[in-house]
Coordinates of C-alpha atoms in Angstrom, one line a residue:
M16 CA 31.3 -54.5 -71.7
G17 CA 29.7 -55.2 -68.3
N18 CA 26.1 -54.7 -69.7
V19 CA 23.8 -57.5 -70.8
I20 CA 21.9 -57.1 -74.1
N21 CA 18.5 -58.8 -74.2
R22 CA 16.6 -60.1 -77.2
A23 CA 14.8 -56.8 -77.8
G24 CA 18.2 -55.2 -78.1
R25 CA 17.7 -52.9 -75.1
I26 CA 20.3 -52.6 -72.4
S27 CA 19.3 -53.9 -69.0
G28 CA 21.0 -52.8 -65.9
K29 CA 21.1 -49.7 -63.6
V30 CA 22.5 -46.4 -64.4
N31 CA 23.1 -44.0 -61.4
L32 CA 22.8 -40.3 -62.1
M33 CA 24.4 -37.7 -59.9
R34 CA 23.4 -34.1 -59.7
T35 CA 25.3 -31.3 -58.0
L36 CA 23.0 -29.2 -55.8
P37 CA 23.5 -25.4 -55.4
A38 CA 24.8 -24.2 -52.1
N39 CA 21.5 -22.8 -51.0
E40 CA 19.7 -26.1 -51.6
I41 CA 22.2 -28.3 -49.5
P42 CA 20.2 -29.6 -46.5
R43 CA 21.6 -28.5 -43.2
R44 CA 21.9 -30.6 -40.1
H45 CA 20.0 -29.5 -37.0
A46 CA 21.8 -28.9 -33.7
P47 CA 19.3 -29.7 -31.0
L48 CA 21.9 -29.7 -28.3
A49 CA 22.9 -26.1 -29.2
W50 CA 19.3 -25.0 -28.9
L51 CA 18.8 -26.7 -25.6
A52 CA 21.9 -25.2 -24.2
G53 CA 20.8 -21.7 -25.3
I54 CA 17.4 -22.1 -23.6
L55 CA 18.9 -23.4 -20.3
L56 CA 21.5 -20.5 -20.3
G57 CA 18.7 -18.0 -20.9
G58 CA 16.7 -19.4 -18.0
V59 CA 19.6 -19.3 -15.6
V60 CA 20.4 -15.6 -16.5
T61 CA 16.7 -14.7 -16.1
L62 CA 16.5 -16.3 -12.6
A63 CA 19.8 -14.6 -11.6
L64 CA 18.4 -11.2 -12.7
I65 CA 15.1 -11.8 -10.8
G66 CA 16.9 -12.9 -7.7
T67 CA 19.2 -9.9 -7.7
A68 CA 16.2 -7.5 -8.1
V69 CA 14.3 -9.2 -5.2
W70 CA 17.4 -9.1 -3.0
L71 CA 18.0 -5.4 -3.7
S72 CA 14.4 -4.5 -3.0
T73 CA 13.6 -6.7 0.0
G74 CA 16.9 -8.0 1.3
V75 CA 15.5 -11.5 1.1
G76 CA 16.8 -14.2 -1.2
L77 CA 14.6 -15.6 -4.0
L78 CA 14.9 -19.2 -2.8
H79 CA 13.6 -18.1 0.6
L80 CA 10.6 -16.3 -0.9
M81 CA 9.8 -19.5 -3.0
G82 CA 10.2 -21.7 0.1
L83 CA 13.0 -23.7 -1.5
A84 CA 15.7 -22.8 1.0
G85 CA 16.2 -25.9 3.1
G86 CA 17.4 -26.1 6.7
R87 CA 16.8 -23.4 9.3
T88 CA 15.7 -19.9 8.3
L89 CA 18.6 -17.5 7.8
V90 CA 17.8 -13.8 8.2
N91 CA 19.9 -11.7 5.9
V92 CA 18.0 -8.4 6.2
G93 CA 20.0 -5.4 7.3
Q94 CA 18.8 -2.4 9.3
P95 CA 18.7 0.0 6.3
T96 CA 16.4 -2.4 4.5
V97 CA 14.0 -2.7 7.5
V98 CA 14.0 1.1 8.0
R99 CA 13.3 1.7 4.3
Q100 CA 10.5 -0.9 4.1
I101 CA 8.7 0.7 7.1
Q102 CA 9.2 4.2 6.0
Q103 CA 7.6 3.4 2.6
L104 CA 4.3 2.9 4.4
Q105 CA 4.4 6.6 5.3
R106 CA 1.1 7.8 6.9
L107 CA -0.3 4.5 8.0
E108 CA -4.1 5.0 8.7
T109 CA -5.1 2.4 11.2
V110 CA -8.4 3.5 12.7
S111 CA -11.5 5.6 11.7
Y112 CA -13.9 7.2 14.2
T113 CA -17.3 8.4 13.1
M114 CA -19.9 10.4 15.0
D115 CA -23.3 11.9 14.5
K116 CA -24.2 14.8 16.8
I117 CA -26.4 17.9 17.0
I118 CA -24.4 21.1 17.5
S119 CA -26.0 24.4 18.4
G120 CA -24.7 28.0 18.0
E121 CA -26.2 31.4 18.5
H122 CA -25.5 35.1 18.4
E123 CA -27.2 37.4 21.0
N124 CA -27.8 41.1 21.2
P125 CA -26.7 42.5 24.5
Y126 CA -29.5 45.0 24.6
L127 CA -32.5 43.1 23.0
P128 CA -34.1 39.8 23.9
K129 CA -33.6 36.8 21.6
F130 CA -37.0 36.8 20.1
L131 CA -36.2 40.3 18.8
A132 CA -32.5 40.2 17.8
G133 CA -31.3 36.7 18.4
D134 CA -29.9 34.2 15.8
R135 CA -29.7 30.5 16.7
I136 CA -28.9 27.4 14.6
L137 CA -29.0 23.7 15.2
L138 CA -26.8 21.6 13.0
V139 CA -27.0 17.8 12.6
V140 CA -23.3 16.9 12.0
H141 CA -21.8 13.7 10.6
G142 CA -18.0 13.6 11.0
E143 CA -15.0 11.3 10.7
V144 CA -11.7 11.3 12.5
I145 CA -8.7 9.3 11.0
G146 CA -5.9 8.2 13.3
G147 CA -2.7 6.4 12.6
V148 CA 1.1 6.5 12.7
D149 CA 3.4 8.5 10.4
L150 CA 6.0 5.9 9.7
A151 CA 8.0 8.4 7.6
K152 CA 9.3 9.7 11.0
L153 CA 11.0 6.4 11.8
Q154 CA 14.8 6.9 12.3
P155 CA 17.6 4.3 11.9
K156 CA 18.3 4.5 15.6
D157 CA 14.7 3.2 16.3
V158 CA 15.6 -0.2 14.8
L159 CA 17.9 -2.6 16.5
I160 CA 18.7 -6.0 15.0
Q161 CA 20.5 -8.8 16.8
G162 CA 20.6 -12.0 14.8
Q163 CA 17.0 -13.2 14.4
N164 CA 15.7 -10.7 16.9
I165 CA 14.6 -7.2 16.2
R166 CA 13.3 -4.3 18.3
I167 CA 11.5 -1.4 16.7
A168 CA 10.4 1.9 18.4
L169 CA 7.5 3.3 16.3
P170 CA 6.5 6.9 16.2
K171 CA 3.6 7.9 18.4
A172 CA 0.1 7.6 17.0
E173 CA -1.6 10.9 16.0
I174 CA -4.8 12.4 14.5
F175 CA -4.4 12.7 10.7
S176 CA -7.7 14.4 10.1
A177 CA -11.0 15.5 11.7
R178 CA -13.5 16.6 9.1
I179 CA -17.2 17.2 8.7
D180 CA -19.0 15.2 5.9
N181 CA -20.9 18.0 4.2
T182 CA -23.1 15.5 2.2
K183 CA -24.5 14.1 5.5
T184 CA -24.5 17.3 7.6
R185 CA -27.5 19.6 7.5
V186 CA -29.2 22.5 9.2
Y187 CA -31.9 21.1 11.6
S188 CA -33.4 24.5 12.5
R189 CA -32.6 28.2 12.3
D190 CA -34.3 30.8 14.5
T191 CA -33.8 34.6 14.0
G192 CA -35.3 37.5 15.9
L193 CA -38.0 39.8 14.5
F194 CA -35.5 42.6 13.9
S195 CA -32.5 40.5 12.8
S196 CA -31.4 38.6 9.8
P197 CA -29.4 35.3 9.7
D198 CA -25.7 35.8 10.3
P199 CA -23.8 34.2 7.3
N200 CA -20.8 33.5 9.6
L201 CA -22.8 31.6 12.3
E202 CA -23.0 28.3 10.4
T203 CA -19.3 28.4 9.6
E204 CA -18.5 28.9 13.3
V205 CA -20.8 26.0 14.3
R206 CA -19.1 23.7 11.8
E207 CA -15.7 24.6 13.2
E208 CA -16.9 23.9 16.7
A209 CA -18.3 20.6 15.5
E210 CA -14.9 19.5 14.2
R211 CA -13.3 20.4 17.5
Q212 CA -15.9 18.5 19.5
L213 CA -15.6 15.5 17.1
Q214 CA -11.8 15.3 17.6
Q215 CA -12.2 15.7 21.3
A216 CA -14.8 12.9 21.5
A217 CA -12.5 10.6 19.5
L218 CA -9.6 11.3 21.8
Q219 CA -11.7 10.5 24.9
D220 CA -12.8 7.2 23.3
G221 CA -9.2 6.1 22.9
I222 CA -8.6 6.6 19.2
L223 CA -4.8 7.1 19.7
K224 CA -4.5 3.9 21.7
A225 CA -6.4 1.9 19.0
A226 CA -4.3 3.5 16.2
D227 CA -1.1 2.6 18.0
Q228 CA -2.1 -1.0 18.6
N229 CA -3.2 -1.5 15.1
A230 CA 0.0 -0.1 13.8
H231 CA 2.0 -2.5 16.0
N232 CA 0.1 -5.5 14.7
T233 CA 0.6 -4.4 11.1
I234 CA 4.4 -3.8 11.4
Q235 CA 4.8 -7.0 13.4
S236 CA 3.2 -9.1 10.7
M237 CA 5.4 -7.5 8.0
I238 CA 8.6 -7.9 10.0
K239 CA 7.9 -11.6 10.7
G240 CA 7.4 -12.1 7.0
L241 CA 11.1 -11.1 6.5
G242 CA 12.1 -14.1 8.6
F243 CA 12.7 -12.6 12.1
K244 CA 11.8 -15.0 15.0
Q245 CA 11.5 -12.5 17.8
V246 CA 9.8 -9.1 17.1
D247 CA 9.5 -6.5 19.8
I248 CA 7.5 -3.4 18.8
R249 CA 7.4 -0.5 21.2

């Protein structure tokens, strides 16, 4: 009943077959909203961690660094942060002074003339003097912050090194007497004297003043980058 038999004796109609699928073959529905929420949450957490790290290291908010903070600039950098940032620069080399000079030295015999017992050397010297400011000496009392204004008293400039470049320094001439031999200590003494004269020449040419001014300019640029409007470097 309910089926139609045609002349060929075959049954016409539709028979629906149903098959039960195993549990591992049942198609699952995707949840795009759950994936999107997870991605957004991960991004927020990442930005929060980055912002915290930037704030702890610089004292400046991440939005301020990215230029997304609207309105007027708000300075939220404390004195300990400024002191730490400056001290991390340590020995700030700000100027280099070079000099080429001929230095002479000699040993004489009190009883015989030079052509018999003298020893004389001429040294062509190339040297370099490095000046700067040791910012590791900065103390918290040297930094005063009032709102968007800051005043900093930097340590005094000093000579970091005065050295002879041995690769460019050479003996120009060496004269010894007929009855004397070259003194092995004479060249060492002349080199030491050359270093002293090199440092003295650098001081006379104002290396400390130049080192001090360059250090002021460097620190002023760095502090203004933290958002301060008025920077007084002394």
